[in-house]
Each structure stands twice: as structure tokens, then as C-alpha cells.
CSV table of C-alpha atoms in Angstrom, one decimal:
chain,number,residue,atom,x,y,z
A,1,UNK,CA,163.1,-11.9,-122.1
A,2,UNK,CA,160.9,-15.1,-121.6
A,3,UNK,CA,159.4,-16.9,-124.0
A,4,UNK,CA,157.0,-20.1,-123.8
A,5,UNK,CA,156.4,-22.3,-127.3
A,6,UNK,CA,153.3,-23.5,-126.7
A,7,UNK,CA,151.7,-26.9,-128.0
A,8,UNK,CA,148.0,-26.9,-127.6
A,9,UNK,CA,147.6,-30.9,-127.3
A,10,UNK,CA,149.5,-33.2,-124.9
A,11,UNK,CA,152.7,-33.5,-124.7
A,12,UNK,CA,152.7,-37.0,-126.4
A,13,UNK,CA,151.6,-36.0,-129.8
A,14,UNK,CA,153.3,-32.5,-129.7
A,15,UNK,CA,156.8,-33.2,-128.9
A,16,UNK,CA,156.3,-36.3,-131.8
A,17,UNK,CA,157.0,-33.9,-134.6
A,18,UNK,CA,159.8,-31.4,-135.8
A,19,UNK,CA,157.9,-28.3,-135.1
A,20,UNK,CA,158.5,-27.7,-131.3
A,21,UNK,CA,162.2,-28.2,-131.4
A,22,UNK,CA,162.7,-26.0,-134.3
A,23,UNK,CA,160.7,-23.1,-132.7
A,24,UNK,CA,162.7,-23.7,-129.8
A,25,UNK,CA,165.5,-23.8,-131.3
A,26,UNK,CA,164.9,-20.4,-133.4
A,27,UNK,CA,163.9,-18.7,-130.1
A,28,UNK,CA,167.3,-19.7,-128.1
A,29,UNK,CA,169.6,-18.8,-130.9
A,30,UNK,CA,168.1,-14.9,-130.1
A,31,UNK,CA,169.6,-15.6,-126.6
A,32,UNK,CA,166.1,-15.2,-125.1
A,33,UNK,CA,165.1,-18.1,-122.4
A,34,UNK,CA,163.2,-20.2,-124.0
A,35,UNK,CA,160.7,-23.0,-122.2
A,36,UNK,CA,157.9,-25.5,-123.6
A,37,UNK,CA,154.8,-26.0,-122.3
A,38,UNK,CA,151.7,-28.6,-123.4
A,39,UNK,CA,148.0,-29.0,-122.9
A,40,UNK,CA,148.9,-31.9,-120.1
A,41,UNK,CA,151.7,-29.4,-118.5
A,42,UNK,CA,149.5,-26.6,-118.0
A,43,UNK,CA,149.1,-23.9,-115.9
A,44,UNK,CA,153.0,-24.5,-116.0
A,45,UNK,CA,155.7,-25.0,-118.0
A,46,UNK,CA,157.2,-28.1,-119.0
A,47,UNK,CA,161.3,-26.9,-117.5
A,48,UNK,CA,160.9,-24.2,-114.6
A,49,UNK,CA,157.1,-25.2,-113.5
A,50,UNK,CA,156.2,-21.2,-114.3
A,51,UNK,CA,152.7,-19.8,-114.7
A,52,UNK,CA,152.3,-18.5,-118.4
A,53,UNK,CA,151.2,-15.1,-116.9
A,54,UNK,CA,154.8,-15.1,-116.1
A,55,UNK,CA,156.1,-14.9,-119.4
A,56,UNK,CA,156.8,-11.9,-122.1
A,57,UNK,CA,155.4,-13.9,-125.0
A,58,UNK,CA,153.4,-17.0,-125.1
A,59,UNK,CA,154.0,-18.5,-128.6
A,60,UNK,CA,151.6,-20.9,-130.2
A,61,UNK,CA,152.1,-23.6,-132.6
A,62,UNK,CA,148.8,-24.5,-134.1
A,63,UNK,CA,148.7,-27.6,-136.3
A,64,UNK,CA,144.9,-28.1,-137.0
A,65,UNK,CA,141.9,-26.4,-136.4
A,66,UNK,CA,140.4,-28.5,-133.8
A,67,UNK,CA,143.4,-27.1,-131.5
A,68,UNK,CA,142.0,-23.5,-131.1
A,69,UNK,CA,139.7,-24.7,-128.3
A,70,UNK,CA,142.7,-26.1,-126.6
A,71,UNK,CA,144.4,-23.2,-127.3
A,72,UNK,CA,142.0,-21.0,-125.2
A,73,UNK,CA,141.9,-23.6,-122.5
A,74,UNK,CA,146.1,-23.5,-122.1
A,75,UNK,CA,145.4,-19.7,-121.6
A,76,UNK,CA,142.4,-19.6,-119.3
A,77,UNK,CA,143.8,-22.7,-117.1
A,78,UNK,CA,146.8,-20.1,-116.6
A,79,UNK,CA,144.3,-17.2,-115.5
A,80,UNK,CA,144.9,-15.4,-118.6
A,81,UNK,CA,142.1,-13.3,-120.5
A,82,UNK,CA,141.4,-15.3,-123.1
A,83,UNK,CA,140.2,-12.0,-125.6
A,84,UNK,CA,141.8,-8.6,-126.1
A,85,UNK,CA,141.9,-6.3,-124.4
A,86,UNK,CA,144.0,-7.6,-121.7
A,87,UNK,CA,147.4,-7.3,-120.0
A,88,UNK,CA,150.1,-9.2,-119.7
A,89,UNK,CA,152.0,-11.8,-121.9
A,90,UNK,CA,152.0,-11.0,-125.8
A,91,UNK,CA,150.2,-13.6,-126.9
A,92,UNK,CA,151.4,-15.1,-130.8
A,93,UNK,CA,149.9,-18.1,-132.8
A,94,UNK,CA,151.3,-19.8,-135.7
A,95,UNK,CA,151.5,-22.7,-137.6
A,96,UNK,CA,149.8,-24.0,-141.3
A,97,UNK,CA,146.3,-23.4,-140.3
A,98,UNK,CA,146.9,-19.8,-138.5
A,99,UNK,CA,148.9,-19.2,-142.1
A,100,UNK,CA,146.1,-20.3,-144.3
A,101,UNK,CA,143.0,-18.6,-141.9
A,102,UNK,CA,144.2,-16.5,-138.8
A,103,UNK,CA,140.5,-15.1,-138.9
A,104,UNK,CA,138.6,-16.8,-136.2
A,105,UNK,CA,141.5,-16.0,-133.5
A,106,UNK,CA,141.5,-12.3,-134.1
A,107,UNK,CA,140.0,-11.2,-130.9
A,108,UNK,CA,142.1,-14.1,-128.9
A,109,UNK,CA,145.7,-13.2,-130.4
A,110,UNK,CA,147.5,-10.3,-130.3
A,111,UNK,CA,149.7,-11.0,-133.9
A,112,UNK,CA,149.6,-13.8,-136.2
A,113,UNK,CA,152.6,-15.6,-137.3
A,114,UNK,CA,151.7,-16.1,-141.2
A,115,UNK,CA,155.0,-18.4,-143.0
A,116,UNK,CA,158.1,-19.5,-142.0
A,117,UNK,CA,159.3,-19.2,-138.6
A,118,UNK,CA,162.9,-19.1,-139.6
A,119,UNK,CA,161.7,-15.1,-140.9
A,120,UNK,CA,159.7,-14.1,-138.4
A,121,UNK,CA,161.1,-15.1,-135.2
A,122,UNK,CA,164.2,-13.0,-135.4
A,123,UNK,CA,162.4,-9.7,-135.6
A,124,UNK,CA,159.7,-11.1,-133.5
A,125,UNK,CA,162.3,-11.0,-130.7
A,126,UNK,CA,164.2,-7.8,-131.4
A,127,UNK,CA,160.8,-5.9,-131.4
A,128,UNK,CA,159.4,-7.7,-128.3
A,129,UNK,CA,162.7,-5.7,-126.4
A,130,UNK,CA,159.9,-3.1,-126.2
A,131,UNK,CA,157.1,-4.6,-125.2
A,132,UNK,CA,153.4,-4.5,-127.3
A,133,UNK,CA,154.7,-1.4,-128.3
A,134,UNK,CA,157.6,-2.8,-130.1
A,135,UNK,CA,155.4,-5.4,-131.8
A,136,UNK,CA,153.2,-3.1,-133.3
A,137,UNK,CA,156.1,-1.8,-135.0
A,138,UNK,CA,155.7,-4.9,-136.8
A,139,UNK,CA,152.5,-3.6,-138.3
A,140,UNK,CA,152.8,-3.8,-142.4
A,141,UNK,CA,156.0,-6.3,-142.0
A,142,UNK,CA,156.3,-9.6,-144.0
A,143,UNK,CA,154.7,-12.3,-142.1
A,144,UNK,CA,153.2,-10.8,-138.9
A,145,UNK,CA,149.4,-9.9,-139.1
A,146,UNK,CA,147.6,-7.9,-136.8
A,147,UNK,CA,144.3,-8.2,-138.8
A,148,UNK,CA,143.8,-5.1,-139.7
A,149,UNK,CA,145.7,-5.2,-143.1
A,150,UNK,CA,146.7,-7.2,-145.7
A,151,UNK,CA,150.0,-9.8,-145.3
A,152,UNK,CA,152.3,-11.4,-147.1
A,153,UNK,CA,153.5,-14.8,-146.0
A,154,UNK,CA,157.3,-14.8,-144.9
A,155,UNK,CA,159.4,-17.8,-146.8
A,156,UNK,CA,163.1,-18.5,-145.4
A,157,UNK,CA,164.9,-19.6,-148.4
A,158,UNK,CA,166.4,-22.1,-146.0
A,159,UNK,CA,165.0,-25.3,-143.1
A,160,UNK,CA,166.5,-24.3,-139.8
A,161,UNK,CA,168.0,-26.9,-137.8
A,162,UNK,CA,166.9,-27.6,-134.9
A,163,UNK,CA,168.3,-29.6,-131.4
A,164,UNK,CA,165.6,-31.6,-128.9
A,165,UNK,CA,165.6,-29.2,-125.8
A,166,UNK,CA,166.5,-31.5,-122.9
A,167,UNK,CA,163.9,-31.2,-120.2
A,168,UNK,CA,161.3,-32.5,-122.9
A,169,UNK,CA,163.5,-35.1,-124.3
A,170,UNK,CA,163.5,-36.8,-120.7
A,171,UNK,CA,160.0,-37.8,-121.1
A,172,UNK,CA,160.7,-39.0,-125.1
A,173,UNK,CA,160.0,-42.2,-124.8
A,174,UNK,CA,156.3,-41.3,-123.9
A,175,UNK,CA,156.1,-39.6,-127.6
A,176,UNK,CA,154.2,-41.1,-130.4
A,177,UNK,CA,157.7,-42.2,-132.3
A,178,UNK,CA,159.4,-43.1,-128.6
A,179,UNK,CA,162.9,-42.2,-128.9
A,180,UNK,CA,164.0,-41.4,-132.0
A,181,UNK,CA,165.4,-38.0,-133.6
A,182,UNK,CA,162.7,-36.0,-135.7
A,183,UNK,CA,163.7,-34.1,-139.0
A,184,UNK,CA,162.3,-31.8,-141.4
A,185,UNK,CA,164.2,-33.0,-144.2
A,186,UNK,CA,161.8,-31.3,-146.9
A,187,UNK,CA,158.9,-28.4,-146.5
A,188,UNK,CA,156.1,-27.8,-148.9
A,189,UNK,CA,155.4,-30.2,-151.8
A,190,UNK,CA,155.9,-29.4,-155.9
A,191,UNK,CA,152.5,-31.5,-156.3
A,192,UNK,CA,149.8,-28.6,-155.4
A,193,UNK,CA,147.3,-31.0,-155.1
A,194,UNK,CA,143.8,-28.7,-155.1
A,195,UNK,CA,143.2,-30.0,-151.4
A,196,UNK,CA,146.2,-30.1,-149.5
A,197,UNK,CA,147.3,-27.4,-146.8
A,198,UNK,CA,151.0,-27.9,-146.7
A,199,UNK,CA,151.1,-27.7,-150.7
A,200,UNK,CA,149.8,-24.6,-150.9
A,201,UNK,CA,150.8,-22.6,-147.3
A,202,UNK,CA,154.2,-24.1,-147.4
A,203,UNK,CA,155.2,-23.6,-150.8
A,204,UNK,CA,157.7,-23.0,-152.6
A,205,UNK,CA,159.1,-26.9,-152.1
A,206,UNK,CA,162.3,-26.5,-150.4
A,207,UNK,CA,164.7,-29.3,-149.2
A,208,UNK,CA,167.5,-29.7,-146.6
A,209,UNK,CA,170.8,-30.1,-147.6
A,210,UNK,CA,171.8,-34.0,-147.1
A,211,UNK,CA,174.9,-32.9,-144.6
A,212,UNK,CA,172.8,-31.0,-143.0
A,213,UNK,CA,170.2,-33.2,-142.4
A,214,UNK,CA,172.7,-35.8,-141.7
A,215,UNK,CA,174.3,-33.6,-139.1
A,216,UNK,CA,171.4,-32.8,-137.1
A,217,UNK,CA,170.2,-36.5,-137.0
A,218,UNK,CA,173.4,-37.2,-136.0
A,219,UNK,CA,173.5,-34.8,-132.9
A,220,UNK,CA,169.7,-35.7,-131.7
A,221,UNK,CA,170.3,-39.3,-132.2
A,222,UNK,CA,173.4,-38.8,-129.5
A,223,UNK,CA,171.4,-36.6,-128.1
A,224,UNK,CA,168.4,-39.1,-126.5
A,225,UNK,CA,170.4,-42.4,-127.1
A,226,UNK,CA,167.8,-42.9,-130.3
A,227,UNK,CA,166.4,-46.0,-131.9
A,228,UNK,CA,165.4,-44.2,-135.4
A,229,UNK,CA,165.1,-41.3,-137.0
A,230,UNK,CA,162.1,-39.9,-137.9
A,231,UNK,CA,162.0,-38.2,-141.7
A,232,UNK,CA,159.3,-35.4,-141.5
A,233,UNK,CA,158.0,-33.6,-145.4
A,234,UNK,CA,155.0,-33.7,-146.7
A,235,UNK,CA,156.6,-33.8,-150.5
A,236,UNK,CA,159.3,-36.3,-148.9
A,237,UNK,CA,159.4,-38.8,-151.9
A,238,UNK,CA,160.7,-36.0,-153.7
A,239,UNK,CA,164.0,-35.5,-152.1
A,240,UNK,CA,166.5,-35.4,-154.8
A,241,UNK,CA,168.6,-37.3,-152.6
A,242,UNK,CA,166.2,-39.7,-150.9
A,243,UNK,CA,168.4,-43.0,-151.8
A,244,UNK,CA,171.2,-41.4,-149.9
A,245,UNK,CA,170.0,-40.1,-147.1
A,246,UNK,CA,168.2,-43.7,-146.5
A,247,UNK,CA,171.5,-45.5,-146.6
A,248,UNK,CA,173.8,-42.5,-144.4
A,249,UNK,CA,170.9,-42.9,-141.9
A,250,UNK,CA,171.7,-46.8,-142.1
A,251,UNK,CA,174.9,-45.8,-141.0
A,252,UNK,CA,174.5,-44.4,-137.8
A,253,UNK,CA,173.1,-47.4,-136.2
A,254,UNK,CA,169.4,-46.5,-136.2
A,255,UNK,CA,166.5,-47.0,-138.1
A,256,UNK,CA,164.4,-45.0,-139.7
A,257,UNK,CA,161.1,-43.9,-140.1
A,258,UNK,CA,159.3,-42.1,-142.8
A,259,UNK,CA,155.1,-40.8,-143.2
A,260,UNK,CA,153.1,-41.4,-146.3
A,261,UNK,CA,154.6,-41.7,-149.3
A,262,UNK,CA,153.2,-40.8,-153.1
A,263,UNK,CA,152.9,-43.9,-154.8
A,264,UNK,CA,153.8,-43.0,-158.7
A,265,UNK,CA,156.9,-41.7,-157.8
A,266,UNK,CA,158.2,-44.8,-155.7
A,267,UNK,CA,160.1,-47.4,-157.4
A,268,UNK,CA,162.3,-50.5,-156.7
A,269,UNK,CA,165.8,-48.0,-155.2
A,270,UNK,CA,163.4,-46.3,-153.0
A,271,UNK,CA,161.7,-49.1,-151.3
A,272,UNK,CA,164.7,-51.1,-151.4
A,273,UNK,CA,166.4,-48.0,-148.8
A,274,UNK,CA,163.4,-48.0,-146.5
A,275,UNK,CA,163.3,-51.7,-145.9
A,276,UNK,CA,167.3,-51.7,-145.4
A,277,UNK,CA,166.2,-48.9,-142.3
A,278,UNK,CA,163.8,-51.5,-140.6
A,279,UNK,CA,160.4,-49.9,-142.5
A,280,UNK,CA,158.0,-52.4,-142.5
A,281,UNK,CA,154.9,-50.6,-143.5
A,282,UNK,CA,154.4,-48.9,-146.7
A,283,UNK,CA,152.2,-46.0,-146.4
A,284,UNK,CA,150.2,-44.2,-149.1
A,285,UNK,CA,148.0,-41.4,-149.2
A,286,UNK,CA,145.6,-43.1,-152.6
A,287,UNK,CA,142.6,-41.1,-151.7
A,288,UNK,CA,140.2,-42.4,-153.8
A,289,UNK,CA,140.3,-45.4,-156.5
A,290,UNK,CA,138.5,-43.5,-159.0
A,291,UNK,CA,140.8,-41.9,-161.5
A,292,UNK,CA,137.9,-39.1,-162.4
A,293,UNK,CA,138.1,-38.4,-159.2
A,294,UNK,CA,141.7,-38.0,-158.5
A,295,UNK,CA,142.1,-35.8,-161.5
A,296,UNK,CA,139.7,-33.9,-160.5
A,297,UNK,CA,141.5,-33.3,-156.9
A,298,UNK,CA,144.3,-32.7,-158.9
A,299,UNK,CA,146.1,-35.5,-156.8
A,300,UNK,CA,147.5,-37.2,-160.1
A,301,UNK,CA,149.0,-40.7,-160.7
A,302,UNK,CA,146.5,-43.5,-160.8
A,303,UNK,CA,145.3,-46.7,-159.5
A,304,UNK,CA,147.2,-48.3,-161.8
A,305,UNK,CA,150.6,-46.6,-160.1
A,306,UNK,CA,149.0,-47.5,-156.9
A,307,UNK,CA,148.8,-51.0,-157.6
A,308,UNK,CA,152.3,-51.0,-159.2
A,309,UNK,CA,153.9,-49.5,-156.1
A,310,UNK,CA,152.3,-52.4,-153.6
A,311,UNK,CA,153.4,-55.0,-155.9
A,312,UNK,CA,157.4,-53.4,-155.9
A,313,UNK,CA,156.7,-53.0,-152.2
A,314,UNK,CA,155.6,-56.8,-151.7
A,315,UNK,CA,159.0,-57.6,-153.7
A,316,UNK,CA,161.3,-55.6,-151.7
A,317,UNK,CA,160.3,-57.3,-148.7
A,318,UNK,CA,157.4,-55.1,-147.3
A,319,UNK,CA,154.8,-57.1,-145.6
A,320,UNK,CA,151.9,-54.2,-144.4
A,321,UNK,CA,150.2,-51.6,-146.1
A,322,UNK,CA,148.2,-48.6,-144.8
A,323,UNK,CA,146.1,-46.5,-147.4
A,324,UNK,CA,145.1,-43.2,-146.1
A,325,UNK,CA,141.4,-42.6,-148.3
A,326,UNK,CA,138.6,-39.5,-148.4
A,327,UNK,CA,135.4,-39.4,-148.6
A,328,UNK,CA,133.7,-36.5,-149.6
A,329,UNK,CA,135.1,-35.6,-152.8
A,330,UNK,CA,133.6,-32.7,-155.6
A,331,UNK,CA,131.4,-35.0,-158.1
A,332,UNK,CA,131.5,-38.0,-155.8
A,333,UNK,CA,129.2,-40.8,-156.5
A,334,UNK,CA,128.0,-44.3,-155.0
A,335,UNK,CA,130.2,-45.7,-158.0
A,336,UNK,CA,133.3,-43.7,-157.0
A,337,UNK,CA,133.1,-44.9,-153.2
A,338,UNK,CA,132.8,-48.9,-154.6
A,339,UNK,CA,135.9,-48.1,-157.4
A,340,UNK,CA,137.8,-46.8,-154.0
A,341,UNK,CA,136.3,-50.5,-152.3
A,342,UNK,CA,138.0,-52.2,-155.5
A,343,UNK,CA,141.1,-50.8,-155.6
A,344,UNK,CA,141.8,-51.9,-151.8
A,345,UNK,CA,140.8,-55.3,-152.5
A,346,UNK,CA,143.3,-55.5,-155.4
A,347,UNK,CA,146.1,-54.1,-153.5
A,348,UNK,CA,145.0,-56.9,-150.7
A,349,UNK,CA,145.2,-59.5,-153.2
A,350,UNK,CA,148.8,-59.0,-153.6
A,351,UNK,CA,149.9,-60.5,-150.8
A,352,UNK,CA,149.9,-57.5,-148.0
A,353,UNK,CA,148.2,-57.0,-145.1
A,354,UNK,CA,145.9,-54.1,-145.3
A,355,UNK,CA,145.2,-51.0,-143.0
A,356,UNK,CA,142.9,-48.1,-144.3
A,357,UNK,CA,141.6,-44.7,-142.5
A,358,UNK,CA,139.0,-43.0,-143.8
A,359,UNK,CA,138.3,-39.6,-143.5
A,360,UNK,CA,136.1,-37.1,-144.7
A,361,UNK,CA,137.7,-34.0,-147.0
A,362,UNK,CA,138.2,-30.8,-144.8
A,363,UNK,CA,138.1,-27.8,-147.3
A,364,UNK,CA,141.3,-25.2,-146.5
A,365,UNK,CA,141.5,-21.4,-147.2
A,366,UNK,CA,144.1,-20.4,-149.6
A,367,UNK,CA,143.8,-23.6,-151.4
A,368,UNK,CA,141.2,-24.4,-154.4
A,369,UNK,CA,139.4,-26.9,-152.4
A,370,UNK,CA,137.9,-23.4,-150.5
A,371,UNK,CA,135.5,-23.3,-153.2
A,372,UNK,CA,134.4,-26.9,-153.0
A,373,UNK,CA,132.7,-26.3,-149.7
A,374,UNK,CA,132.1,-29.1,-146.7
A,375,UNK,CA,129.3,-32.0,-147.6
A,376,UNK,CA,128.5,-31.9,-144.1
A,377,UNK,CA,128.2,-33.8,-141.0
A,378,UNK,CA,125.1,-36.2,-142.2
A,379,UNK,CA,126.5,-36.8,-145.5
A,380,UNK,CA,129.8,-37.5,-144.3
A,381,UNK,CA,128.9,-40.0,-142.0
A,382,UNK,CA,126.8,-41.4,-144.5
A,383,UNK,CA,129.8,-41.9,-147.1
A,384,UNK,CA,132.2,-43.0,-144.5
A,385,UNK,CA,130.0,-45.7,-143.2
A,386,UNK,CA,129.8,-46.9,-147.0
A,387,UNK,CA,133.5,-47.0,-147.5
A,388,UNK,CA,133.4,-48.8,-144.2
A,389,UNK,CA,130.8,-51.8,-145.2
A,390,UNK,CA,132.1,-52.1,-148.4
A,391,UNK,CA,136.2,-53.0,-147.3
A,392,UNK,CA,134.9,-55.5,-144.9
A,393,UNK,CA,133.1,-57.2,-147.3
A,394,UNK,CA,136.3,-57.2,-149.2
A,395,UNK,CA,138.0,-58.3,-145.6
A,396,UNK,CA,139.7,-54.8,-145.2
A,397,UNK,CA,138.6,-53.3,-141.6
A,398,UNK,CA,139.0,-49.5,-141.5
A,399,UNK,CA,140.7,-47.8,-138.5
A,400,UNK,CA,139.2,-44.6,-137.7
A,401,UNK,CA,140.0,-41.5,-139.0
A,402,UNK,CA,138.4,-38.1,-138.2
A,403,UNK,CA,135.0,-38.2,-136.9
A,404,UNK,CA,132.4,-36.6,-138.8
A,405,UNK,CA,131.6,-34.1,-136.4
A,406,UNK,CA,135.6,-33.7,-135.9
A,407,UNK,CA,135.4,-32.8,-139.5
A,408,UNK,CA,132.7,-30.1,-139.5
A,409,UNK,CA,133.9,-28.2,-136.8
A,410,UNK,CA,137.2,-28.4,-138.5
A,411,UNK,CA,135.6,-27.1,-141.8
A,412,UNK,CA,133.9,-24.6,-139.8
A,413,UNK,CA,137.4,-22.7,-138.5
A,414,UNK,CA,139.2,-23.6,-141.6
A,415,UNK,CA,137.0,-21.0,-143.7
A,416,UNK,CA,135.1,-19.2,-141.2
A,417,UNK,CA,135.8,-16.0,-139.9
A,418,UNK,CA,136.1,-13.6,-137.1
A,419,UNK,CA,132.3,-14.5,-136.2
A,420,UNK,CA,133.8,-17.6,-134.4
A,421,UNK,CA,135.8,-16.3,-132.0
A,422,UNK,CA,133.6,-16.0,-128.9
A,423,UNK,CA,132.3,-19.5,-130.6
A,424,UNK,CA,135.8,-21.1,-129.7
A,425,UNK,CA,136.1,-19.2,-126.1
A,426,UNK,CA,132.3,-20.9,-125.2
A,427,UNK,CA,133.5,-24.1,-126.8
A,428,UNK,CA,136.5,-24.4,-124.3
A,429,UNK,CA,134.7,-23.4,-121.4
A,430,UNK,CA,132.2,-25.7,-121.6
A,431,UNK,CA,134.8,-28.3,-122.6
A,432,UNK,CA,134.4,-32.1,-123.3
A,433,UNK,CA,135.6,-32.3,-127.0
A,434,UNK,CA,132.6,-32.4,-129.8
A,435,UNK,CA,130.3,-32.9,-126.8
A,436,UNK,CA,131.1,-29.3,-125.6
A,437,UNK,CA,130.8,-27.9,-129.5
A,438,UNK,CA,127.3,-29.2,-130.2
A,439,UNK,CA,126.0,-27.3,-127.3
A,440,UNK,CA,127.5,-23.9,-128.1
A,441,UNK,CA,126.6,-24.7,-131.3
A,442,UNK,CA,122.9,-25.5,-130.5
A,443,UNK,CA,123.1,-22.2,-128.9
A,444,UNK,CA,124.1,-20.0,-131.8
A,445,UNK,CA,121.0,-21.9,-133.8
A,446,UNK,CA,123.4,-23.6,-136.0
């Protein structure tokens, strides 16, 4: 049996993460061959050069909305219907946003990966032996949708290791981290904060044990002659072991690397292990600098942690910080967006140098912030041009974040429904990005 894990984006941002390995690394320990291919590979694959048509499943990995279009592309590009009915290749999607809302690739995929791989891809492969047929024997199972019933998201009770597959790892350096081994270290996060995605699809919070964690940085850090490791988890600051693993990592002669971080749970041990790894920015996901506001997110802490954590940062040696911020919020006012201004300003006055993204807040099925609804393309470019004026008058240049439009579309998929599927197949053909959205758009009289 063939299989193909498919990234829909280039190869640069989708061999940056810990997703592809692991799914490759899932799918070879069925003893099935097992290649890669990216948006920027396509028609072929990334090891043999073979058409996707020539595969027996084409496996997606789909980590936002916005990728659905590429998705399509991938397939047509390979000469593949894009919609059932067709023959050839069962075609499978996955990933947080297929597990939250599957729903607008209903007439594109043939089953729907909802939860953990480490579940599904074992029977996946034992009931692909018998072609479509064998899948639909899937039908009811934990984890695989076919949307025409109800499903129940599969949980491993375990994180899979996984090993870089070496034809992709030749071209590491090109990646977004360069070359350095990626781990999953924690999934899910205890926090539930009323907007987040991985919180609430990933859940329950699960951690990797520190030898094995160790072990597998170990063997991918031999592996491509790494720099750093990379610590993947969205609830990563609450590793009960986080100390540790820091200093191990220090060990094996590479540095380390680790996304945002909550701020009311860092303190002086913690910051002191990241700087020993070579960190040099401290990243923070504050939101918004108004307390009301955070509560009402549920994203907790406060500014007052916020500023706490910068200040411990600035004294263990940290010299950069980058604050990830939303516009957008429920109850959000003029008042809240200056408050947000504010807090940047203070954390600037401590001595750091300041980076901030602003983005607009993408409401996500399966999560309370599906009630809240999308404020829309005007208002969120309104807002976010706010936020902008008001940190540079406080010296504090925002990089860009997702575009407004970006952020629409994205709200669009996120909690529309099956209605959108010949929207996504138009969208693709007529290509160029957001460009090639407003006019299929324009078309539906939306």
C-alpha cells in the first residue's frame, strides 16, 4: 500500500512543525510506504517524484482554514477530481480545524480524520487493505467521519514519537526553524480559554514523558546534524517537568527553542532554563490589556502578571519581547483597544525591545467563542488600524498578523458548512489568494 501525507502549504512552513513527521512516522510503523508531498512539490511527491493519482490514499494534514483552497489545488494540479464521486486515490483530511468543522470539505473528502492520529491511523491502514470498501467499514468507528452520522473524537492516551523522514530533512535548512529537531513535548492545554482551537479539540492535556522526549530529540538532533530543538505544545509552560527538560536539552549541545509562552505561570526557574538554551526572545500571547476583557475570553491572569513576567524576563537576561494581541473581542470598546496600547508601552518601558502582531479573533466550532460570531472584515480593519496608530505613538511598530480579509474567509470555513464546498473548489481555480476569494465571493452575492 501507498500512502502520501499531504501538507497543503510549501514545504518551508510545513516541514517546520512536528505534525508531518509524526504522521509519517504513524503511517511507516504499519509497514505501508509512506512519502510526503507539499504545495511547492506538486503534482509529485517530495521522495519518488510520483503523481498523487498514483497513490492508495492521499492523506491531508490541515492546520487552518485558509489551507482548504490549497488543498483542492494539490489535488486538481495532480489531475484528480476534486468532488465525489470520483475514482482513484482515497482521499483523507485531518488536522485541528477538520476536527473542530469537517463540514465544508464534505463533498471534496472521502472520510474525516476527527482526533488523534496515533487512534486512527492504525485502523485506517488495516481497513484500506480493501480498498473504499474497507473504509466504509469504518462507518460508526471512533474518530473517522463520513458525514453522514454523528462522531466521536479519537484521543490516544499517549504522544507518538516521531523520526524526520530523510528525503525531507535534506532540504531542512530551507524550514522556518532551519535545522533543528521538532517535538511535541505536550498536546492540548488545561487552560480552556473560550477562544482557543487546540484547548478545546485537543483536550484532554496530555504530556510526553521527559525520557521520551529526550530520546527522540536526541535521535533527530543526530539525525540532521541540528543546531536546536524546537519544543512544540500549545499548554507548553505547563510541563510538569519544564526545568528539566530545559537543562537535558542543554546537554546535548544544542539550543533550544520554544513558542509563546503564558505569562502568569512563568517565573524566575523558568526563564532562567530558556536563556541557558540560547532564547533570546520572550514570547507572550497577552491578548488584550484589558482585564474585563480577558476575563471575559476566559484567557485569565492579568496585566499585572504580564508586566511581572517582562520584568523577571529583563532580569534573567532576556533582551526582546514579542506580544501576540486580538482585536475583535465580545464587549470590545475604544477604551479596551487604548488599555491594550498601555500595557505595551509599560512593558516597553522596562527596558525590552518590543515586537507586537495583531490579529483579529477568528471564532472556532466546538469552542464557546462559536457563539460570539466574526465582527467582520470592515470592523476588523477598522480596530486593527487603531491598535496599529496607537503603539506607534507609544513607539511600538506592529508586524503584521492576519489580514482582515484572511480573517473572514477564515471565519467563514471555521463555522460554515457544507454550502461552501463548491465555494472552495471555485476559490482554487480561480486562484490568487484573497484576490481569487472576493470574486467567487462577489459571485455568490456575498
Amino acid at each position: 500500500m501507498r500512502v502520501v501525507v499531504c501538507y497543503p502549504a510549501p514545504y518551508r512552513v510545513g516541514f517546520s512543525g512536528a505534525t508531518v513527521p509524526l504522521l509519517y512516522s504513524l503511517f511507516e510503523a504499519q509497514g505501508v510506504e509512506c512519502e510526503l508531498a507539499f504545495l511547492d512539490t506538486i503534482p509529485v511527491s517530495l521522495e519518488g517524484k510520483r503523481n498523487l493519482r498514483d497513490f492508495d490514499i492521499i492523506a491531508f494534514t490541515v492546520q487552518y482554514e485558509w489551507e482548504y483552497v490549497n488543498l483542492v489545488k494539490m489535488l486538481l494540479a495532480s489531475g484528480i477530481k476534486p468532488t465525489k464521486p470520483r475514482k482513484g486515490p482515497i482521499i483523507v483530511g485531518g488536522g485541528p480545524c477538520i476536527t473542530s468543522n469537517p463540514e465544508p470539505l464534505a463533498n471534496i473528502l472521502d472520510v474525516a480524520v476527527v482526533g488523534d492520529a496515533e487512534e486512527a491511523i492504525p485502523r485506517l491502514c488495516e481497513a484500506a487493505a480493501e480498498g473504499l470498501s474497507g473504509i466504509d467499514s469504518l462507518m460508526g468507528e471512533e474518530g473517522f467521519y463520513f458525514f453522514s452520522e454523528k462522531c466521536r473524537r479519537a484521543v490516544s492516551s499517549e504522544i507518538a514519537e516521531a523520526k524526520l523522514p530523510s528525503a525531507a530533512s535534506e532540504r531542512i535548512e530551507a524550514t522556518v526553524y532551519g535545522r533543528a529537531a521538532r517535538v511535541e513535548v505536550v498536546r492540548g492545554c488545561p487552560m480552556l480559554c473560550r477562544y482557543c482551537l487546540i484547548g478545546w479539540t485537543a483536550k484532554p492535556y496530555r504530556e510526553k514523558p521527559i525520557e521520551k522526549a529526550i530520546s527522540e530529540i536526541r535521535e533527530q538532533a543526530e539525525s540532521v546534524q541540528a543546531k536546536k530543538a524546537v519544543l512544540i505544545g500549545a499548554g507548553l509552560t505547563f510541563y510538569s517537568r519544564f526545568e528539566e527538560i530545559c537543562e537535558r536539552i542543554g546537554t546535548l549541545g544544542v539550543e533550544g527553542s520554544m513558542a509563546s509562552i503564558r505569562p502568569e505561570l512563568i517565573n524566575r526557574e523558568k526563564l532562567i532554563a530558556m536563556r541557558r538554551l540560547g532564547q533570546k526572545t520572550l514570547t507572550m500571547g497577552v491578548e488584550t490589556g484589558s482585564d474585563k476583557l480577558r476575563d471575559a475570553i476566559g484567557r485569565g491572569g492579568s496585566s499585572e502578571d504580564v508586566l511581572a513576567a517582562v520584568q523577571e524576563a529583563v532580569e534573567a537576561g532576556f533582551s526582546k519581547v514579542k506580544v501576540y494581541l486580538l482585536v475583535g473581542l465580545p464587549g470590545e470598546r475604544e477604551e479596551d483597544l487604548a488599555e491594550t496600547a498601555k500595557l505595551v508601552e509599560e512593558i516597553r518601558r522596562l527596558n525590552v525591545r518590543v515586537q507586537a502582531s495583531i490579529n483579529p479573533l477568528i471564532p472556532k466550532a466546538h469552542t464557546p467563542s462559536q457563539y460570539w460570531g466574526f465582527i467582520g472584515y470592515r470592523e476588523a480593519s477598522v480596530r486593527a488600524r487603531k491598535l496599529a496608530a496607537m503603539l506607534r505613538k507609544v513607539g511600538v511598530k506592529a508586524a503584521p498578523g492576519i489580514s482582515p480579509s484572511e480573517a473572514t474567509i477564515q471565519a467563514m470555513l471555521s463555522l460554515g458548512g457544507r454550502e461552501l464546498g463548491d465555494m472552495i473548489v471555485k476559490a482554487a481555480e480561480a486562484g490568487r489568494g484573497a484576490g481569487g476569494w472576493r470574486r467567487v465571493l462577489r459571485a455568490y452575492g456575498i
